[in-house]
Short mmCIF file of C-alpha atoms in Angstrom, two decimals:
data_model
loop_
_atom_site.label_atom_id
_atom_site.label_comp_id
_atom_site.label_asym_id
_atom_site.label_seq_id
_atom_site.Cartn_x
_atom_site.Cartn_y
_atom_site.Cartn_z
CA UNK A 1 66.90 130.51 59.04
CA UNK A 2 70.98 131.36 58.34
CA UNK A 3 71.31 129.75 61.62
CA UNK A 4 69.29 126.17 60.88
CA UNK A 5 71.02 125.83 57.85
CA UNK A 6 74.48 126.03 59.36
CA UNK A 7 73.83 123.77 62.03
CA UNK A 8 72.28 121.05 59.14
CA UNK A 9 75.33 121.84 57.03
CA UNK A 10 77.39 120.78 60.27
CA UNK A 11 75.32 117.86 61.42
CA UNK A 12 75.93 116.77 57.81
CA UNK A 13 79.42 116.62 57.71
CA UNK A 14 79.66 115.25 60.89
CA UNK A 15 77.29 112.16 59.99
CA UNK A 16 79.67 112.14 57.05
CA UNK A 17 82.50 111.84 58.65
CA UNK A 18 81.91 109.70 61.02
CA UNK A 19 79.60 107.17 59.27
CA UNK A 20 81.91 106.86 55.95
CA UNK A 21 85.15 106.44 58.76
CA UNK A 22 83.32 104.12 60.19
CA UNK A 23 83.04 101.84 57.16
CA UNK A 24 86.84 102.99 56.34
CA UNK A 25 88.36 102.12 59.68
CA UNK A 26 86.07 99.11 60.28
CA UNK A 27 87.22 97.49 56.56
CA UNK A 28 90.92 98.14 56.60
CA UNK A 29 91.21 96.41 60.37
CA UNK A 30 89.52 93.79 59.08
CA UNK A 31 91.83 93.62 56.09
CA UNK A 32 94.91 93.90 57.73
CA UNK A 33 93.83 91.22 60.18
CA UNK A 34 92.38 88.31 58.35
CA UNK A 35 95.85 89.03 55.43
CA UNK A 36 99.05 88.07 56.23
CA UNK A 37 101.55 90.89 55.61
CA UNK A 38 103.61 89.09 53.80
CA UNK A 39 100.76 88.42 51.18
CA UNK A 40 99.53 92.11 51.16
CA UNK A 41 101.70 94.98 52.46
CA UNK A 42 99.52 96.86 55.63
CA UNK A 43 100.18 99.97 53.70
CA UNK A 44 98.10 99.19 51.01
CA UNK A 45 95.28 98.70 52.88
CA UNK A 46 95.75 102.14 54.20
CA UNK A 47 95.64 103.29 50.42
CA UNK A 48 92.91 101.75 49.73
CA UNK A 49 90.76 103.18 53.04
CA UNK A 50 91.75 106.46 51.99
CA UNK A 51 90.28 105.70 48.29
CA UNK A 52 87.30 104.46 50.19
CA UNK A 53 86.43 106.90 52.14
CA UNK A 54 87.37 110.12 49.86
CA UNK A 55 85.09 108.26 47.22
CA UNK A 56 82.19 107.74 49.65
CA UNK A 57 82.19 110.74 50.97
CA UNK A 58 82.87 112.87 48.05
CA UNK A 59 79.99 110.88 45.63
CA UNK A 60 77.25 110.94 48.33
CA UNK A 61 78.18 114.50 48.93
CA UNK A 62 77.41 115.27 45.06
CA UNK A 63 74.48 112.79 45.67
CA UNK A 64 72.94 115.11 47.87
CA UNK A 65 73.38 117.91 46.03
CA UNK A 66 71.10 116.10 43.37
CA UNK A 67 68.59 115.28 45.59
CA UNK A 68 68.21 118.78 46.71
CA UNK A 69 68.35 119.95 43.07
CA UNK A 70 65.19 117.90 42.76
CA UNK A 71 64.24 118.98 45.47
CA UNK A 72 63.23 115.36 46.69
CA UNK A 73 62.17 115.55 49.74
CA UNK A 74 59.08 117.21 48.97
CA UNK A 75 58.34 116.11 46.00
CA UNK A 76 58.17 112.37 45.72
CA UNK A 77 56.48 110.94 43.25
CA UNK A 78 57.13 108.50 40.40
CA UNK A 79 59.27 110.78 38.22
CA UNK A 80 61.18 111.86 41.19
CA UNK A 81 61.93 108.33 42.04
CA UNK A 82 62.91 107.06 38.81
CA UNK A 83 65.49 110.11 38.73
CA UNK A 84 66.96 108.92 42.41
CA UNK A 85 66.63 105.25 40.91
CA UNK A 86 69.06 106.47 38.21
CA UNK A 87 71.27 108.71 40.34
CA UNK A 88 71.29 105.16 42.61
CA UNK A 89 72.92 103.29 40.10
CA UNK A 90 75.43 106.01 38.32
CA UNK A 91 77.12 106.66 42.03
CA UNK A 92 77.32 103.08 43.16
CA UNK A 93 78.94 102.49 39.46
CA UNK A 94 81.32 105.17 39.48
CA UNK A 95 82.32 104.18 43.24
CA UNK A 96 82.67 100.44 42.28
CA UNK A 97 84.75 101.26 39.44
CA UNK A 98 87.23 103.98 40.79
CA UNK A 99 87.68 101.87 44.06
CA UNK A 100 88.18 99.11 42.31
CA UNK A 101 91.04 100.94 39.38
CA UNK A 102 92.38 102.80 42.68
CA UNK A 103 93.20 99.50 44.04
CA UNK A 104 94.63 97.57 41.36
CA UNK A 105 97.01 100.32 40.66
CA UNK A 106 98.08 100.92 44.01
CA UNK A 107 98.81 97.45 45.05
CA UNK A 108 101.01 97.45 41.74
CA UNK A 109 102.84 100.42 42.53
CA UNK A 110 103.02 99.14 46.11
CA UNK A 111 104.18 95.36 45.11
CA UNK A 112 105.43 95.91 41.97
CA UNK A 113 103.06 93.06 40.44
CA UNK A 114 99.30 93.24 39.91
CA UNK A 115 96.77 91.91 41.76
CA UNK A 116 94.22 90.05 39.80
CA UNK A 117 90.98 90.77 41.00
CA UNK A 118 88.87 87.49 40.83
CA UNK A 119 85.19 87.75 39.15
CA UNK A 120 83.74 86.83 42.96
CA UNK A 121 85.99 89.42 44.54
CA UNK A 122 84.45 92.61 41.63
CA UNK A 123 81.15 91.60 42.13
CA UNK A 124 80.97 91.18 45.69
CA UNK A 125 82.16 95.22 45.89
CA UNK A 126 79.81 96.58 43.64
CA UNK A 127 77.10 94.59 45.50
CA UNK A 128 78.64 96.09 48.98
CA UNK A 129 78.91 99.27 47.65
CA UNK A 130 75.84 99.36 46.18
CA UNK A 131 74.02 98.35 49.68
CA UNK A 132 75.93 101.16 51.29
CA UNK A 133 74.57 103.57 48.60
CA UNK A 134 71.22 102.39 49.44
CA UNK A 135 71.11 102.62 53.05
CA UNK A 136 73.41 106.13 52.59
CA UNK A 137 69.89 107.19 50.57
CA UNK A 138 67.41 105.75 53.14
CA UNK A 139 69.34 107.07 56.16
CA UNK A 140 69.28 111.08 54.20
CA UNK A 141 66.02 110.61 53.06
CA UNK A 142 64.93 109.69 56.58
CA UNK A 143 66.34 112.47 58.34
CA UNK A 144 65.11 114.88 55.72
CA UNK A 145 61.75 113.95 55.85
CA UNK A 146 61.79 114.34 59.93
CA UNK A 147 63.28 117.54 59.86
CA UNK A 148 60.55 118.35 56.89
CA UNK A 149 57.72 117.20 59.45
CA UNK A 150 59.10 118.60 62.71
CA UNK A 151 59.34 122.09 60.58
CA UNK A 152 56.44 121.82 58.74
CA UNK A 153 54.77 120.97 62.52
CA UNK A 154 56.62 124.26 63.97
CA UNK A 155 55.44 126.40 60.81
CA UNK A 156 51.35 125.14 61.15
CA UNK A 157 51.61 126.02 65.50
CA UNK A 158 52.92 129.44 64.11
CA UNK A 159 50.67 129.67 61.40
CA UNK A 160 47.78 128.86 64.17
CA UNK A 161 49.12 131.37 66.61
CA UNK A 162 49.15 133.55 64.07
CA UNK A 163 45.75 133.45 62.96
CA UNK A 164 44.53 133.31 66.74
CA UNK A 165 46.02 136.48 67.57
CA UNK A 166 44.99 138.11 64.43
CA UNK A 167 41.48 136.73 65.42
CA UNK A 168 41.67 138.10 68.72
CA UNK A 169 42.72 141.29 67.43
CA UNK A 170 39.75 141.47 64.87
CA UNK A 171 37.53 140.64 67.81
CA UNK A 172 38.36 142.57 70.84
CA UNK A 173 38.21 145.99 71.72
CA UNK A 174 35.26 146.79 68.96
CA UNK A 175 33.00 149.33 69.70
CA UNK A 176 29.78 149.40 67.77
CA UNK A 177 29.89 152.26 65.16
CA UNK A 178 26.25 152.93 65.96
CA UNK A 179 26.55 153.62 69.78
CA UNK A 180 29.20 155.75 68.81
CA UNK A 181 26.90 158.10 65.92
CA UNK A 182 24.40 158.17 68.34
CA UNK A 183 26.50 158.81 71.12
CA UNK A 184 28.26 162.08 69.14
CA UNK A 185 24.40 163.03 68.18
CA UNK A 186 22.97 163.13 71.86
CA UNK A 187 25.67 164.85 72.99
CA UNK A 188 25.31 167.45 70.28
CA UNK A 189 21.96 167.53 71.25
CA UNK A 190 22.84 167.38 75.40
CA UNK A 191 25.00 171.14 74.78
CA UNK A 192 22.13 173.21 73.96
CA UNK A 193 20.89 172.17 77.32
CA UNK A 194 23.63 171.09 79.50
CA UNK A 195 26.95 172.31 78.48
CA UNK A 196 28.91 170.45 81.76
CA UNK A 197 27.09 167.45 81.29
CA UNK A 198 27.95 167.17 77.52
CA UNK A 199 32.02 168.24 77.98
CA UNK A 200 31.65 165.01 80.66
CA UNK A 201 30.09 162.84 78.29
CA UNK A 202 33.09 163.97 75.58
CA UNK A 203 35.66 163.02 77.69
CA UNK A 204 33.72 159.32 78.59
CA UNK A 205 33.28 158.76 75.23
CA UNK A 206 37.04 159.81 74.24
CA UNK A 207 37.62 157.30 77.10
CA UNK A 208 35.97 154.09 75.73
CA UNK A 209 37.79 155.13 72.20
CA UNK A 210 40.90 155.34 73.80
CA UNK A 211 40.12 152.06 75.79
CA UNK A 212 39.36 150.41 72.40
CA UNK A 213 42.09 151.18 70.59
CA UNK A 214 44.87 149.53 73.69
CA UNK A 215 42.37 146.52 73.83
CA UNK A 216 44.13 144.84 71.01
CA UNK A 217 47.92 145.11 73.03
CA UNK A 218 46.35 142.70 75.93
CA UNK A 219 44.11 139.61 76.54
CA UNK A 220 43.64 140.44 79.71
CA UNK A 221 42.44 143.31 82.43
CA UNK A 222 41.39 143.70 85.56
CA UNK A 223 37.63 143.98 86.19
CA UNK A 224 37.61 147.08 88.00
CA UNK A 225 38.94 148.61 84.86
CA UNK A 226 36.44 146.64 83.03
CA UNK A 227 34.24 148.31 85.06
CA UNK A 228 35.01 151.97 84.54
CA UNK A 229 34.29 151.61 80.84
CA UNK A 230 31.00 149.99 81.89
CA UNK A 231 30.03 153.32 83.62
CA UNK A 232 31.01 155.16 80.66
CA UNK A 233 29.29 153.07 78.91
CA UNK A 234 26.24 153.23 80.90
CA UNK A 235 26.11 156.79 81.50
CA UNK A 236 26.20 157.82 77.47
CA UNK A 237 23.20 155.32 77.09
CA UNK A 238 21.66 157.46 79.23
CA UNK A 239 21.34 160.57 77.48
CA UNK A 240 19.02 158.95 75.11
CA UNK A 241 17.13 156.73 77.73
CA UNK A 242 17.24 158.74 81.04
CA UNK A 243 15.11 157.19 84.04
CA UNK A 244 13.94 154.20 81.29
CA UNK A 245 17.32 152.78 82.40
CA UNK A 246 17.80 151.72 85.61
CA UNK A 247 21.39 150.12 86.48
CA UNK A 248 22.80 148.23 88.99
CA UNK A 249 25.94 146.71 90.31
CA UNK A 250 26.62 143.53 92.52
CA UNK A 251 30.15 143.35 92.83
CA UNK A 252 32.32 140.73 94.61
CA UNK A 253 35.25 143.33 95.93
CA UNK A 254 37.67 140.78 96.31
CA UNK A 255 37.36 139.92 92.39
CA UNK A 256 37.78 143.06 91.44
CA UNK A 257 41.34 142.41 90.41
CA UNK A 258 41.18 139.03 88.29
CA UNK A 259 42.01 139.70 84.72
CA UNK A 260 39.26 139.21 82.26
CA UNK A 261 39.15 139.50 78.82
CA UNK A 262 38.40 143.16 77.47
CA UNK A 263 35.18 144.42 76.12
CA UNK A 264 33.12 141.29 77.24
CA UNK A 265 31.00 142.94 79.92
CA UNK A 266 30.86 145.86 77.66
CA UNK A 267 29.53 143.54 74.92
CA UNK A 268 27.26 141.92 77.42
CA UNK A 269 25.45 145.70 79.00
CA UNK A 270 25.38 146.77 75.31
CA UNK A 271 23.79 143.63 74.26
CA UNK A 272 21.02 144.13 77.05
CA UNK A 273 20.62 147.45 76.50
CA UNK A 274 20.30 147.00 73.07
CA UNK A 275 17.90 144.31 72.60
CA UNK A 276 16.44 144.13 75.57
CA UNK A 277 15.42 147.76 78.41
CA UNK A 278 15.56 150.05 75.04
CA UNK A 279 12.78 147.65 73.20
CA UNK A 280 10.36 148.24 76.21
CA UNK A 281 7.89 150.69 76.27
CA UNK A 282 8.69 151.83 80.13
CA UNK A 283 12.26 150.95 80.24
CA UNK A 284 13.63 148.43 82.25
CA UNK A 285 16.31 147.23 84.61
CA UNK A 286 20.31 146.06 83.93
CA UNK A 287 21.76 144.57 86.74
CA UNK A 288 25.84 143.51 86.66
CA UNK A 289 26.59 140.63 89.13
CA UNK A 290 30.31 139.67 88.88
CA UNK A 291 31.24 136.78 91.61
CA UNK A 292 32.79 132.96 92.15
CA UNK A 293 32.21 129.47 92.46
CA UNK A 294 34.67 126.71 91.82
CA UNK A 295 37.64 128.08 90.87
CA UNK A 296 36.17 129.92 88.09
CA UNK A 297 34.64 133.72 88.14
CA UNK A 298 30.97 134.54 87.26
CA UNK A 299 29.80 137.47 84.84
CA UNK A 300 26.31 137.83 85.12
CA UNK A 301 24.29 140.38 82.85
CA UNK A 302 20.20 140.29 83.92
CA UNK A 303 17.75 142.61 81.98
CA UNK A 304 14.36 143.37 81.74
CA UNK A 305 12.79 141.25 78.67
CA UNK A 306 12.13 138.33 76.57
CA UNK A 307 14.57 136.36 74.66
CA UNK A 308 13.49 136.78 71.52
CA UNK A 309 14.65 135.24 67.84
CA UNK A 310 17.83 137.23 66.89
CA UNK A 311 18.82 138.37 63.41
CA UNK A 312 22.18 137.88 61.96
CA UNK A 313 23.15 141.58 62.85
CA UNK A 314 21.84 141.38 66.44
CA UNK A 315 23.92 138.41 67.43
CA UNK A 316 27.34 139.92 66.29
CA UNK A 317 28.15 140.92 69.93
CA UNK A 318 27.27 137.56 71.58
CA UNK A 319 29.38 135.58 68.62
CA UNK A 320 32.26 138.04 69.36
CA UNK A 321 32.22 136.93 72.98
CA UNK A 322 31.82 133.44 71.90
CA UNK A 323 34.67 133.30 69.76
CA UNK A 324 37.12 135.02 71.90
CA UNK A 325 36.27 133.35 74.92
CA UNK A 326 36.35 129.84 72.54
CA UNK A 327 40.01 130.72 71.64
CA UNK A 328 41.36 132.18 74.86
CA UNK A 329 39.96 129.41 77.25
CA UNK A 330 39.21 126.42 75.06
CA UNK A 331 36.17 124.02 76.77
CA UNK A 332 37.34 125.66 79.74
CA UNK A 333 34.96 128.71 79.72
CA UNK A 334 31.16 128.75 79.39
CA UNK A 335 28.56 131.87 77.64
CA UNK A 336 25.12 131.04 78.39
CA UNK A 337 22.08 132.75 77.36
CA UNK A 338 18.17 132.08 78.68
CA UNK A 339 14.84 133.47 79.97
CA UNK A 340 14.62 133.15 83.34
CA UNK A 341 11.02 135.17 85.27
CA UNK A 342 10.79 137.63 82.38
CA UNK A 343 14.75 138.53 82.72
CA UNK A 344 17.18 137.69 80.30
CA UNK A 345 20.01 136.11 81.86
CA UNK A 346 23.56 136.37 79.67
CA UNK A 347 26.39 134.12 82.34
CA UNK A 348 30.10 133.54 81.54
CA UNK A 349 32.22 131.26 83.69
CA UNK A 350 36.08 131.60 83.13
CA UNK A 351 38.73 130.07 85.16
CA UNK A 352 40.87 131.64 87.38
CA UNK A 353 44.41 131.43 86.37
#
């Protein structure tokens, strides 16, 4: 911020500077070549630039002080405009009227006589001045209210990158609080029959936490570590459902290495697990087919069941993946959902970067 305002303070000056010499230079040529010197002394003229340009730059200076004061830029309205309409007229009168003193007394301290300024000759400065006021307001004005729009552009793609990572953050790397009682409770009850078993399950459950937590550091993993928490995932489920669930694998190896978001196969074995081989009477079958087509990978979840009406609570999972995949990828990636031979079929296409 320290370093934006010193570079406008500079740019300032310089515009300044140069556009006010400008006038100065481009006046008291003019002067000095359309007089003869032996009517008006050159030297004068040089007086009179130096009145010229000290006045315009030292007035619209102050101007702009003002106009910050106000605070202008942002706030223009019909007060705000009467106040610069004011502020308009008090500069270009002071400038007209101390240019215009400056020069009659240097021209008589230069000639020694005084130069009488002809009605034409007063009015035609304050109208020049005044038009170089004006334009000195609308060139300002016009710069401030680009830089205001470039920033105010820079601030909202923050502001939006802000709120997409916070998103993602909020949305990856959740583990349902559910799996995780129940998980604690079936292993409870796993020790008073399988004290091995249960230490294993510990450490795959400390696992996924641990996963969890360091999802919200990355966007992206490889699937085979995808994977591992899948099998953790997987093999605390069955504690509870034992040979109801049957799971199986049909892995690309050569894909095995793309980077996928975390969590979403996770979501997607949880969400068939869940709602679909844990609401049937005999069990049923999860299979995991991960492969490619098109430049673009395929996650495939099947299980045994019906797609059924879900509630608000049973379609947090499957709105998480939505979401994220909607922010990460755009139109770019696909989540599909349908009933296909008494399987539920749960796809999601992303492109290969």
């Amino acid at each position: 911020m320290a370093r934006s305002t010193k570079i406008n303070t500079y740019l300032f000056w310089t515009l300044q500077i140069v556009g006010w010499g400008f006038l100065t230079i481009a006046n008291v040529w003019s002067k000095m070549y359309l007089v003869p010197a032996e009517k008006v002394k050159p030297n004068y003229f040089l007086v009179e630039g130096f009145i010229f340009i000290t006045l315009g730059i030292g007035l619209t200076s102050l101007l702009r002080n003002y106009l910050k004061r106000i605070d202008f830029i942002a706030n223009q309205n019909q007060k705000s405009y009467i106040k610069v309409f004011l502020a308009f007229g008090i500069v270009s009168w002071l400038f007209s009227g101390i240019l215009i003193a400056g020069a009659h007394y240097s021209f008589l301290y230069i000639h020694n006589k005084p130069n009488d300024f002809s009605a034409l000759e007063i009015f035609s400065t304050i109208i020049n001045i005044a038009v170089f006021i004006f334009f000195w307001i609308l060139f300002y004005v016009g710069i401030k209210s680009l830089e205001r729009l470039r920033k105010n552009k820079i601030d909202r793609l923050k502001l939006e990158t802000e709120l997409k990572d916070s998103q993602l953050n909020t949305l990856k790397g959740q583990l349902n609080p559910h799996f995780m009682f129940n998980s604690l409770n079936n292993i409870r009850g796993l020790m008073l029959e399988d004290v091995d078993k249960a230490r294993d399950m510990l450490t795959r459950l400390s696992e996924m936490l641990r996963y969890s937590l360091n999802m919200n550091k990355v966007d992206a993993i490889p699937i085979a570590q995808e994977l591992e928490i899948v099998d953790n995932y997987i093999a605390l489920s069955k504690i509870q459902l034992e040979d109801r669930l049957v799971y199986e694998q049909d892995i690309k190896q050569d894909l095995t290495q793309i980077k996928i978001p975390p969590m979403v196969l996770q979501m997607l074995i949880e969400n068939a697990i869940k709602h679909g081989v844990s609401n049937q009477k005999n069990g049923g079958k999860i299979t995991l087919i991960v492969t490619d087509d098109n430049n673009k990978i395929i996650l495939q979840v099947n299980n045994t069941g019906t797609l059924k009406t879900e509630t608000d609570s049973t379609r947090i999972g499957l709105n998480n993946i939505k979401k994220r995949l909607e922010l990460l990828y755009g139109n770019d990636a696909t989540f599909t959902l349908k009933e296909v031979e008494n399987e539920v079929q749960a796809t999601i296409e992303i492109p290969v970067s």
